[in-house]
Short mmCIF file of C-alpha atoms and ligand atoms in Angstrom, two decimals:
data_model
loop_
_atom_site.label_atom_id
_atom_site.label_comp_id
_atom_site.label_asym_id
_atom_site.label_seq_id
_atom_site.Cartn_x
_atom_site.Cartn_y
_atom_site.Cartn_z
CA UNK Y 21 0.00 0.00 0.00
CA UNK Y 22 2.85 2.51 0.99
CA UNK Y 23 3.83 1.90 -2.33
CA UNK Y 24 0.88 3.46 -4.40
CA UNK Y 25 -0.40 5.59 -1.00
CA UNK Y 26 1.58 8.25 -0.50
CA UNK Y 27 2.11 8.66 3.34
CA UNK Y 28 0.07 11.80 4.47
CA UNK Y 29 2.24 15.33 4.74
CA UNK Y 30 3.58 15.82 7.95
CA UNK Y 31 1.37 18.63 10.00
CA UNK Y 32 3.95 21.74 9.59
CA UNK Y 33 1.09 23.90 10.84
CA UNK Y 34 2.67 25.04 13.74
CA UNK Y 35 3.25 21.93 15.89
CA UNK Y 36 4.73 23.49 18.78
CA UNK Y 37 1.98 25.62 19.45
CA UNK Y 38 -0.44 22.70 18.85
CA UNK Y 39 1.73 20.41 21.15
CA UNK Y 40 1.61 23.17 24.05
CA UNK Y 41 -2.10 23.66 23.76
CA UNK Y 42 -2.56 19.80 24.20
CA UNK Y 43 -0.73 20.05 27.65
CA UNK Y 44 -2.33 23.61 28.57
CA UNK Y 45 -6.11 21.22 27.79
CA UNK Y 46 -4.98 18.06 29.21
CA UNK Y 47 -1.63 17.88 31.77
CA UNK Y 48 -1.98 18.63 35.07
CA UNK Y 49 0.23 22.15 35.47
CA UNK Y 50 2.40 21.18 38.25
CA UNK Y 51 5.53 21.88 36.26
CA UNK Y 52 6.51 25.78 34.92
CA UNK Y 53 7.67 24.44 31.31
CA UNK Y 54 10.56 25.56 29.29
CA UNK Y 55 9.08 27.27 25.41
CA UNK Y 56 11.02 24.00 24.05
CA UNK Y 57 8.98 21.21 22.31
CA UNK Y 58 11.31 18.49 21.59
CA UNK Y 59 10.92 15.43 19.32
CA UNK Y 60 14.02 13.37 19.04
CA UNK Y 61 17.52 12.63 20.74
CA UNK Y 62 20.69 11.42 19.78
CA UNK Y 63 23.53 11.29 22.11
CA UNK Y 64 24.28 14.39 24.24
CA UNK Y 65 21.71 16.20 21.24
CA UNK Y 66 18.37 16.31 21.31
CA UNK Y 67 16.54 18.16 18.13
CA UNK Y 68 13.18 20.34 18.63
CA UNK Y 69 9.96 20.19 16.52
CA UNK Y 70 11.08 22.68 14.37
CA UNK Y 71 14.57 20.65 13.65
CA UNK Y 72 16.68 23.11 16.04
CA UNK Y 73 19.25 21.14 17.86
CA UNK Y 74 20.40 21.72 21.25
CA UNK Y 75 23.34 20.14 23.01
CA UNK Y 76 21.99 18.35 26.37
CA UNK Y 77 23.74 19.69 29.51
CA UNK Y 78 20.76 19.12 31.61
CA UNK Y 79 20.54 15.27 30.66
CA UNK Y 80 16.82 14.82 32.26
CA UNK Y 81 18.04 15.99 35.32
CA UNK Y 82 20.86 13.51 36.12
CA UNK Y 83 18.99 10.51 34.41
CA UNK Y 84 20.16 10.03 30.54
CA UNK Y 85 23.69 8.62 32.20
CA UNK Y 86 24.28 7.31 28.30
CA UNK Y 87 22.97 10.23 26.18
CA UNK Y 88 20.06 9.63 24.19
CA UNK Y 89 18.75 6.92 22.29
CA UNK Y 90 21.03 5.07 23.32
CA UNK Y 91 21.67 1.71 20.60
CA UNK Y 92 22.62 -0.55 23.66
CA UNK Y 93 19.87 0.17 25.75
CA UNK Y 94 17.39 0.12 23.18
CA UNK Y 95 19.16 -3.55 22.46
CA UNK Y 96 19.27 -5.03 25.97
CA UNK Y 97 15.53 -3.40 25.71
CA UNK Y 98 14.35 -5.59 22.83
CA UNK Y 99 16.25 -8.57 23.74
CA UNK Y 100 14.84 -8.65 27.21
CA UNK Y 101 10.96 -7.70 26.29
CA UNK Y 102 11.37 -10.86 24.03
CA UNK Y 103 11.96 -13.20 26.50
CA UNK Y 104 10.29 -11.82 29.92
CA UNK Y 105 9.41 -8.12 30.12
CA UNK Y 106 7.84 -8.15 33.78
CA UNK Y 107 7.31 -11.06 36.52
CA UNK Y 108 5.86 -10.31 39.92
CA UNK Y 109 7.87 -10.24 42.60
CA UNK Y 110 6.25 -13.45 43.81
CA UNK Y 111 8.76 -15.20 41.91
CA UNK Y 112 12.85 -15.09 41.02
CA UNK Y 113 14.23 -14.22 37.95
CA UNK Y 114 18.27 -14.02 36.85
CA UNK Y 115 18.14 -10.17 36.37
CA UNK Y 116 17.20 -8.79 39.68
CA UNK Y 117 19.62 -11.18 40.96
CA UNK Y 118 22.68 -10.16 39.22
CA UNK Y 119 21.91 -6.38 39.25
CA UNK Y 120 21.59 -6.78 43.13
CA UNK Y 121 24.72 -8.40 43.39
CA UNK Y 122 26.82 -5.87 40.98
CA UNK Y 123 25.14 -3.05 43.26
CA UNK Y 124 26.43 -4.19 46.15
CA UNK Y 125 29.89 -4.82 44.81
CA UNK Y 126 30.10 -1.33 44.32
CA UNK Y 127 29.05 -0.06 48.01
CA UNK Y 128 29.55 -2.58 49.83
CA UNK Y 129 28.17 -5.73 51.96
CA UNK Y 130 24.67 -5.30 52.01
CA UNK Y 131 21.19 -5.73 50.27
CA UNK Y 132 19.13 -4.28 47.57
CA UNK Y 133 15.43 -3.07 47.32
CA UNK Y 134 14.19 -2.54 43.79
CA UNK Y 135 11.41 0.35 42.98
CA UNK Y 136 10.31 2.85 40.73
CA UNK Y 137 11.93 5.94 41.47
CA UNK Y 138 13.97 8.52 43.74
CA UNK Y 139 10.64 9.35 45.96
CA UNK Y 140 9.35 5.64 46.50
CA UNK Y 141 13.37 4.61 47.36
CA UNK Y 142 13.58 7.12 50.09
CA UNK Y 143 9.88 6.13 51.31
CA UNK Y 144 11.96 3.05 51.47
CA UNK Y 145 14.77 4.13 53.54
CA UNK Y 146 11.82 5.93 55.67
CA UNK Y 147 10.19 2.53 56.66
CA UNK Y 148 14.07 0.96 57.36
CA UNK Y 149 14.67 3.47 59.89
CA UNK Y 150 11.49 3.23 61.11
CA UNK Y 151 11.64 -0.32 61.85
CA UNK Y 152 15.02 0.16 63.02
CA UNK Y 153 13.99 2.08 65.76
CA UNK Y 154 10.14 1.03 66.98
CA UNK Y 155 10.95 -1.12 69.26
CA UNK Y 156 12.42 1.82 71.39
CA UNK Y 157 9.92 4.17 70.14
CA UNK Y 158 11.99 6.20 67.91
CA UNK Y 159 11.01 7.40 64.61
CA UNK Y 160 12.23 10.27 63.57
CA UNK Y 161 14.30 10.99 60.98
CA UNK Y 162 16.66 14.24 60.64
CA UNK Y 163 17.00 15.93 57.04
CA UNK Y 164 19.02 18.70 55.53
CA UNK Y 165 17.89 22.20 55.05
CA UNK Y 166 17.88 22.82 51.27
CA UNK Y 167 17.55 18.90 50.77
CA UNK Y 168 15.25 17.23 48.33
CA UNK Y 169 14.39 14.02 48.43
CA UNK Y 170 10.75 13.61 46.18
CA UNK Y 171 7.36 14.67 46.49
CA UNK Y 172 5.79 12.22 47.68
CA UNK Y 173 3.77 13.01 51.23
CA UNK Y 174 6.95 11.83 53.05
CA UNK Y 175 9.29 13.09 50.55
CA UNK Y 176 8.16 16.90 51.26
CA UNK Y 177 8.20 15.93 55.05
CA UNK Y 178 12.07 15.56 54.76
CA UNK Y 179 12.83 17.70 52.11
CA UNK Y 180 14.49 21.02 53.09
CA UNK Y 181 12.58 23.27 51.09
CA UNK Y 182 9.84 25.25 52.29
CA UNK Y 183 8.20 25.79 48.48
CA UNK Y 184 7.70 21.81 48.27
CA UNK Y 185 5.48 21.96 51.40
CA UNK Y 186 3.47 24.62 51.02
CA UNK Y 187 -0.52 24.07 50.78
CA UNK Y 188 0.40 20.42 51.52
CA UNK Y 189 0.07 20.07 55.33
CA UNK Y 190 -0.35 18.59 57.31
CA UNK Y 191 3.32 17.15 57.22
CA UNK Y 192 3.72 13.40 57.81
CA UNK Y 193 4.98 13.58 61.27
CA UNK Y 194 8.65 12.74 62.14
CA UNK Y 195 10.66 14.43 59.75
CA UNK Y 196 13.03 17.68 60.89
CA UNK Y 197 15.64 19.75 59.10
CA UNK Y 198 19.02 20.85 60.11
CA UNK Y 199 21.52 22.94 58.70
CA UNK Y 200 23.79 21.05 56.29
CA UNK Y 201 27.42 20.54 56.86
CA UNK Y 202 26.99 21.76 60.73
CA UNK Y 203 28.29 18.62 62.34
CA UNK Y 204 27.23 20.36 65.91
CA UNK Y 205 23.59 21.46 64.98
CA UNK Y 206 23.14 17.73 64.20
CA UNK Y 207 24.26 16.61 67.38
CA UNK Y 208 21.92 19.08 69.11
CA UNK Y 209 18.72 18.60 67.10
CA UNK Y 210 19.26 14.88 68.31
CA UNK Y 211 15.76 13.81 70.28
CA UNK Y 212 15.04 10.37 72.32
CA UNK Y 213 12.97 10.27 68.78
CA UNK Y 214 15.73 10.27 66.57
CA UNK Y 215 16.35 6.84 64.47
CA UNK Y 216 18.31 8.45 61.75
CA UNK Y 217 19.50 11.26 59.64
CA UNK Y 218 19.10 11.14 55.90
CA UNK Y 219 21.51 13.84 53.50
CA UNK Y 220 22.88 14.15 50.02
CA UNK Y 221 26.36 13.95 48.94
CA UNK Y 222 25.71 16.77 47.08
CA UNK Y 223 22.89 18.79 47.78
CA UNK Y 224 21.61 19.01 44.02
CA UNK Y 225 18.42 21.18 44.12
CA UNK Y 226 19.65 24.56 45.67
CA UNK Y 227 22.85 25.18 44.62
CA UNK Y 228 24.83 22.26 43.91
CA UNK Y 229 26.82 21.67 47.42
CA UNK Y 230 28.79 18.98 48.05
CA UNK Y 231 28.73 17.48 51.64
CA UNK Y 232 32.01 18.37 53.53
CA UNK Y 233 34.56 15.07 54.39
CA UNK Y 234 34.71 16.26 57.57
CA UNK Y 235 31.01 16.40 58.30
CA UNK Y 236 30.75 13.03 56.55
CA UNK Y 237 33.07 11.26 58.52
CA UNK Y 238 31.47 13.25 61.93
CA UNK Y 239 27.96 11.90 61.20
CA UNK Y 240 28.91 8.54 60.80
CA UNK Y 241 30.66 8.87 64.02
CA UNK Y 242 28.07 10.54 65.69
CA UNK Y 243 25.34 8.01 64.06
CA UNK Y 244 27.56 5.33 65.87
CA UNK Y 245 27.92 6.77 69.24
CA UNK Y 246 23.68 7.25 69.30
CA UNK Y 247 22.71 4.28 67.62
CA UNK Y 248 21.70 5.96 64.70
CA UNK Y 249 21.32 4.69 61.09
CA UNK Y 250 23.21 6.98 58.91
CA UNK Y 251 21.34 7.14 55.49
CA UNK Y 252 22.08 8.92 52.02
CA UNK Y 253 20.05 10.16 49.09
CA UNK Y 254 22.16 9.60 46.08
CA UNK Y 255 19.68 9.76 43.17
CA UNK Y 256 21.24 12.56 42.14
CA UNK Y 257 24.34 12.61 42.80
CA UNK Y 258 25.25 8.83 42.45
CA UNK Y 259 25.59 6.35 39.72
CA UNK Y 260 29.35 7.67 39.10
CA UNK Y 261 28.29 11.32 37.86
CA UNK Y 262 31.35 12.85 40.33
CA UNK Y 263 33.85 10.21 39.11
CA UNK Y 264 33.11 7.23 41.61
CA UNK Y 265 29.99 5.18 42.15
CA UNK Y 266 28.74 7.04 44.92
CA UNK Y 267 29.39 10.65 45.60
CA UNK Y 268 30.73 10.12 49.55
CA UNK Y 269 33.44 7.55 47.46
CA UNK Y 270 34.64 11.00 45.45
CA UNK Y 271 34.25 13.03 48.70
CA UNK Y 272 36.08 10.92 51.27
CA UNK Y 273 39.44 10.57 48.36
CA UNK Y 274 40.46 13.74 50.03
CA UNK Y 275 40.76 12.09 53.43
CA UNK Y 276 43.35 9.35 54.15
CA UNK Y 277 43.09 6.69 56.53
CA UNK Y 278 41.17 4.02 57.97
CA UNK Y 279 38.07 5.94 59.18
CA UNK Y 280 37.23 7.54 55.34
CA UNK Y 281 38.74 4.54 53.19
CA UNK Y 282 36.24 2.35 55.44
CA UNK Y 283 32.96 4.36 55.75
CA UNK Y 284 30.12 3.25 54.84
CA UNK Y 285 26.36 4.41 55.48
CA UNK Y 286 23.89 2.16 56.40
CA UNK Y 287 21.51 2.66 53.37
CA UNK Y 288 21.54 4.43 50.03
CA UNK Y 289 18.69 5.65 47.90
CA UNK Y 290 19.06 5.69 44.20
CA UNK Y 291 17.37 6.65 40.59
CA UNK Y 292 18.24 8.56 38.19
CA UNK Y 293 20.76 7.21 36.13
CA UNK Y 294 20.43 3.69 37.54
CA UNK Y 295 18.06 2.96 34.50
CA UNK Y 296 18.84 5.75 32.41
CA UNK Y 297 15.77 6.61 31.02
CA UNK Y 298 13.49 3.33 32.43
CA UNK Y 299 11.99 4.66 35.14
CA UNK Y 300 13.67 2.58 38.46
CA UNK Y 301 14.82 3.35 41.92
CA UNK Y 302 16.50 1.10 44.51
CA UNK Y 303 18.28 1.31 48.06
CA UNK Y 304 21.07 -0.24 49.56
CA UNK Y 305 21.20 -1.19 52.74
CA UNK Y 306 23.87 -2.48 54.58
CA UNK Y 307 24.57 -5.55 56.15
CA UNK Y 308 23.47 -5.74 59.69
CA UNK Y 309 19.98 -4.21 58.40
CA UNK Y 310 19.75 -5.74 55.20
CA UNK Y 311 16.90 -8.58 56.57
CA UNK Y 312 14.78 -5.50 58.92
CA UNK Y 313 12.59 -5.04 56.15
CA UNK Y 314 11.50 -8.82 56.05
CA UNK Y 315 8.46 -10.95 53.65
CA UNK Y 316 5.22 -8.81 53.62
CA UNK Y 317 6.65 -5.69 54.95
CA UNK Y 318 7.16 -3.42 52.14
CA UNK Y 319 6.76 -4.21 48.06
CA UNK Y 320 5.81 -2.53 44.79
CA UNK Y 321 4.12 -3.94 41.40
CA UNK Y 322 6.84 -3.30 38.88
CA UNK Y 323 10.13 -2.73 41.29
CA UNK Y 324 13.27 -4.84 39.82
CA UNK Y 325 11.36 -6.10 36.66
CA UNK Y 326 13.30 -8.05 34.18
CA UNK Y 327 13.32 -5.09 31.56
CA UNK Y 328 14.40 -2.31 34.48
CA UNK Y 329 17.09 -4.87 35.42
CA UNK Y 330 18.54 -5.54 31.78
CA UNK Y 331 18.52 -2.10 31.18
CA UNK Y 332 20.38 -1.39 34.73
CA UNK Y 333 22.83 -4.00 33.60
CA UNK Y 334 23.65 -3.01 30.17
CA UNK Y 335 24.01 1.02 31.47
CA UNK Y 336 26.59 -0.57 34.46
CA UNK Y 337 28.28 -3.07 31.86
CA UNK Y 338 28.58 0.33 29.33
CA UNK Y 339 30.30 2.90 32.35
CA UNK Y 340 32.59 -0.14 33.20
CA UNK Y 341 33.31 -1.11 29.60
CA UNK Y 342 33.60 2.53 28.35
CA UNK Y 343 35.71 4.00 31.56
CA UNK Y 344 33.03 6.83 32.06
CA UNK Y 345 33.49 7.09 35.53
CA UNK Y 346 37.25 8.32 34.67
CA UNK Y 347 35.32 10.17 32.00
CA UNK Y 348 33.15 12.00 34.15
CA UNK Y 349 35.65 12.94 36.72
CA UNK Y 350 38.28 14.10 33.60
CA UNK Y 351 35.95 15.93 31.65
CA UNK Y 352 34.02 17.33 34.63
CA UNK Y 353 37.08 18.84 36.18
CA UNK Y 354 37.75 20.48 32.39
CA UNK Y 355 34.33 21.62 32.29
CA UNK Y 356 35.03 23.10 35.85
CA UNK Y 357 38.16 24.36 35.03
CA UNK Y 358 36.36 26.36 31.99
CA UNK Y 359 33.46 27.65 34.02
CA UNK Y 360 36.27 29.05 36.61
CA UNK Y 361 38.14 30.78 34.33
CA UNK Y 362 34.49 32.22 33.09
CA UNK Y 363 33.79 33.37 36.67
CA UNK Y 364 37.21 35.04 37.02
CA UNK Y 365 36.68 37.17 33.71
CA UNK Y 366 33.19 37.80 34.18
CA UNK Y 367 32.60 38.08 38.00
CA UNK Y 368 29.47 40.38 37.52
CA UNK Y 369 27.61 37.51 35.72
CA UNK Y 370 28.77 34.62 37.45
CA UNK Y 371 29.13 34.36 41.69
CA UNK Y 372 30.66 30.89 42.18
CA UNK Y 373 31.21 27.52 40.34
CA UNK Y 374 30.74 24.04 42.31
CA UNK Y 375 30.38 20.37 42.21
CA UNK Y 376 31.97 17.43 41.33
CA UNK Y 377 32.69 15.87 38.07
CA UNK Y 378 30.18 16.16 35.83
CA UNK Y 379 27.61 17.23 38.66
CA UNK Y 380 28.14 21.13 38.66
CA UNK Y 381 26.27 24.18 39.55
CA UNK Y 382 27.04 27.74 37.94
CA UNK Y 383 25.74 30.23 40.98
CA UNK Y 384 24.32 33.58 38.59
CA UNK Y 385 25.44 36.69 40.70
CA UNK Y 386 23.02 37.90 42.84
CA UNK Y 387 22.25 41.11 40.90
CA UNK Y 388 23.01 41.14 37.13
CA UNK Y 389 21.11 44.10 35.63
CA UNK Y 390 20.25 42.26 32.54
CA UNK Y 391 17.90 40.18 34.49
CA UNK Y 392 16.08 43.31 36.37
CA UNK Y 393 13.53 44.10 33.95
CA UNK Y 394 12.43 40.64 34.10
CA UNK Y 395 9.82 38.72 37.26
CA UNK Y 396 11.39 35.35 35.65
CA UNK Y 397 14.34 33.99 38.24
CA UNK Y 398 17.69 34.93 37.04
CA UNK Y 399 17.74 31.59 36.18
CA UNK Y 400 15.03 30.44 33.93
CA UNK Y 401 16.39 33.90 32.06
CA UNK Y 402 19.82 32.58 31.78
CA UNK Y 403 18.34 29.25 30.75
CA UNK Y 404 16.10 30.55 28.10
CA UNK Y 405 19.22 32.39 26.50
CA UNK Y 406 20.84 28.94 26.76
CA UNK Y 407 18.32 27.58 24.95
CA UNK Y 408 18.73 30.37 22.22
CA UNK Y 409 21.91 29.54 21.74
CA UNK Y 410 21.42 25.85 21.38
CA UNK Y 411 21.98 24.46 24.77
CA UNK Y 412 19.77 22.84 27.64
CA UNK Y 413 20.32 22.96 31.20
CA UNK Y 414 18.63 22.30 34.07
CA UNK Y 415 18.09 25.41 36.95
CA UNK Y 416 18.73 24.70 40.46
CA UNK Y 417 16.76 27.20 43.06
CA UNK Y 418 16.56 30.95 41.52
CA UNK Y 419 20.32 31.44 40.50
CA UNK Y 420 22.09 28.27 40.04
CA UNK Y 421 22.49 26.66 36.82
CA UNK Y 422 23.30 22.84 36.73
CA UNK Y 423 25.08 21.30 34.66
CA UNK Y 424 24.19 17.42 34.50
CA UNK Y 425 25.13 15.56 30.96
CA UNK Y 426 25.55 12.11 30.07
CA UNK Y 427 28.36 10.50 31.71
CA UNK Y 428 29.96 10.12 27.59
CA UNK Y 429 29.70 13.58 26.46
CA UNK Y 430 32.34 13.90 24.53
CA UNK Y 431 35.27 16.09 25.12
CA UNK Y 432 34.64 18.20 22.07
CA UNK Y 433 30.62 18.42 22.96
CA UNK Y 434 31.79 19.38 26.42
CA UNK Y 435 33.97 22.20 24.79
CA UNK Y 436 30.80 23.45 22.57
CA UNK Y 437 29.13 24.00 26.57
CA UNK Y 438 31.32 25.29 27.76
CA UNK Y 439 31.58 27.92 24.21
CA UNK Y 440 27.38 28.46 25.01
CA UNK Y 441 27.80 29.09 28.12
CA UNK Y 442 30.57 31.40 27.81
CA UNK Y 443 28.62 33.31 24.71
CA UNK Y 444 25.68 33.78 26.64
CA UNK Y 445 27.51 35.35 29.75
CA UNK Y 446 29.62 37.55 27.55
CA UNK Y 447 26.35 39.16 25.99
CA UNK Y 448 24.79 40.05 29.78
CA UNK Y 449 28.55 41.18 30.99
CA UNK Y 450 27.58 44.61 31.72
C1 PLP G 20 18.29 14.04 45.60
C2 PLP G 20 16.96 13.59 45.07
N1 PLP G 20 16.24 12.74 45.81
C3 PLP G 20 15.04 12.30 45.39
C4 PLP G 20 14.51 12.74 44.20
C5 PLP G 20 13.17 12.24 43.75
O1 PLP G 20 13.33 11.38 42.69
P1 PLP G 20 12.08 11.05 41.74
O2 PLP G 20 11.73 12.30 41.03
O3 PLP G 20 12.58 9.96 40.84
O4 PLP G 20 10.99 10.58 42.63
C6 PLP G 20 15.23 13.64 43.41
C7 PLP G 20 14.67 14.15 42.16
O5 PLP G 20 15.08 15.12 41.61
C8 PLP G 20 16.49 14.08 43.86
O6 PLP G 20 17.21 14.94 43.16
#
């Protein structure tokens, strides 16, 4: 038929507009979107519905580890989906298995949970701690100001941000913040409540800030002495965006000794990149906890499915095969080594540069008169020149741009960034 049919004309009638009126009718407006309609990916480049291309710095927030479309996911896609796509978790299958196993090998001894995302893995570590502590009554867990960790009812409960709870209360009970890297206002927040204290290794939301060694190495030790499971959140951060499978690995190298080479928390939360574009989550937790959450005490329908878990496999078998991790950490440190140099020159436009390979965060100084006319956040205007210029990136609070590609961005794509980057703050120099 295609033969003698000719295949209808694409609509050209405007198909952004058209696409942006079917969300305005039909999506639920929780998210402020970006004026970008976008069709296709390839690599660190995704193309628009008009055919503009952008290089991807924002990588779906922290999740297309690979770049898009990737040929070997798509592959250990196919391959899997023909022979078992999901199972229940009322049975085994060799997938889960293995990806449990390699997880572990890369944290340490200790068990895996498989889910659906960053918010349902923390609601995971939630229930560990509290089971950890109910037999002495304690429950509550202590979060970072500035922290995310989902938005889920118990996700905004221990997330540090005051925007994510508003209009939502009242807050699931048991959740308070304290200020991050202040090793002494943890100890005093500390209640006969207190079963645990959840942070990032790098605070990825508001600002891009890494955790401190020191304060690292002091909760652990503090965690310790009160019988307190120390917990992490590395959806963001983790998955070897700063160089090394988790980002308290990258952070502690600066320590020597026994104490940092041996830490360990005593459960991780992760997403993101773990499936690269298949929506998963998962936690780690470690050894002598690893059985608390025991048969009938906590599940979920699709969490660990064969597909997730080939996927998860193939993207771990890629990073290993590939070197990205060495990647990430080499390029990342150019990138930051770029952005510095752009701060130096152009210290009216640009306040600080942070993070950790290629997890960074570009702070926008505090009062740049090319953003004054504007009620956008400095921000989303920076961003929207980005996009202008052929770039995506993902904003973090009002004045932090983050920077958050695939782990194999190329050194030359990575130079093209940084080029964007540095041709959009030029133009607002004043
Ligand atoms: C640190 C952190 N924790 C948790 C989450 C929630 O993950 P998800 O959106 O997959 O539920 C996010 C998402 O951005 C995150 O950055």
């Amino acid at each position: 038929m295609s033969d003698i049919v000719p295949a209808p004309p694409a609509v050209v009638c405007n198909q952004a507009q058209a696409i942006q009126e079917l969300f305005r009718s039909n999506v639920v407006p929780t998210y402020s979107r970006f004026e970008v309609v976008l069709k296709r990916g390839e690599g660190s480049y995704v193309w628009d519905v008009n055919g503009k291309r952008y290089l991807d710095l924002g990588g779906g927030i922290a999740v297309c580890v690979l770049g898009h479309a990737n040929a070997e996911i798509t592959q250990a896609l196919v391959e899997q989906s023909r022979q078992l796509g999901h199972v229940s978790n009322l049975y085994y299958h060799e997938a889960q298995g293995r990806l449990a196993q390699a997880l572990a090998r890369l944290i340490g001894p200790g068990k895996i949970f498989f889910c659906n995302s960053g918010a349902e893995a923390n609601e995971g570590l939630f229930k560990l701690a509290r089971r950890f502590g109910h037999e002495e009554g304690r429950f509550e867990v202590l979060t970072a100001q500035n922290s995310f960790h989902g938005r889920t009812l118990a996700g905004i409960a221990a997330t540090g941000q005051a925007k994510v709870k508003k209009g939502f209360g009242p807050m699931v009970p048991g959740f308070r913040q304290i200020p991050f890297n202040d090793l002494a206002a943890a100890r005093a927040a500390l209640s006969p409540a207190t079963a645990a204290i959840l942070v990032e290794g790098v605070q990825g939301e508001i600002g891009v800030v890494p955790a401190e060694a020191e304060y690292l190495l002091g909760l652990r030790r503090l965690c310790d002495e009160k019988k307190l499971l120390l917990l992490m959140d590395g959806v963001q951060c983790g998955h070897f965006r700063t160089g090394r499978f988790q980002s308290f690995q990258r952070i502690l190298e600066e320590k020597s000794g026994e104490e940092a080479a041996g830490f360990l928390p005593d459960g991780i939360s992760m997403a993101k990149s773990l499936g690269g574009g298949f929506p998963m989550g998962a936690f780690w937790v470690r050894e002598p906890y690893a059985d608390l959450l025991d048969a009938g005490s906590h599940g979920t329908t699709y969490g660990g499915s064969p597909l997730a878990c080939a996927v998860a496999l193939k993207i771990l078998e890629v990073i290993a095969r590939d070197h990205l991790a060495e990647h990430a950490r080499k390029t990342g440190g150019w990138c930051k080594g770029e952005l510095l140099r752009m701060a130096a020159k152009y210290p009216a436009v640009i306040q600080q540069v942070r993070g950790l390979g290629l997890m960074m965060g570009i702070e926008l100084a505090a009062r740049t008169p090319a953003f004054a006319a504007s009620e956008k956040s400095p921000v989303v205007q920076f961003i929207n020149r980005l996009h202008a210029a052929g770039a995506l990136a993902v904003p973090s609070g009002t004045h932090v741009v983050r920077i958050l590609p695939a782990l194999n961005l190329r050194r030359e794509e990575a130079a093209e960034g940084t080029g964007i980057i540095e041709s959009v703050v030029a133009k607002i120099s004043p």
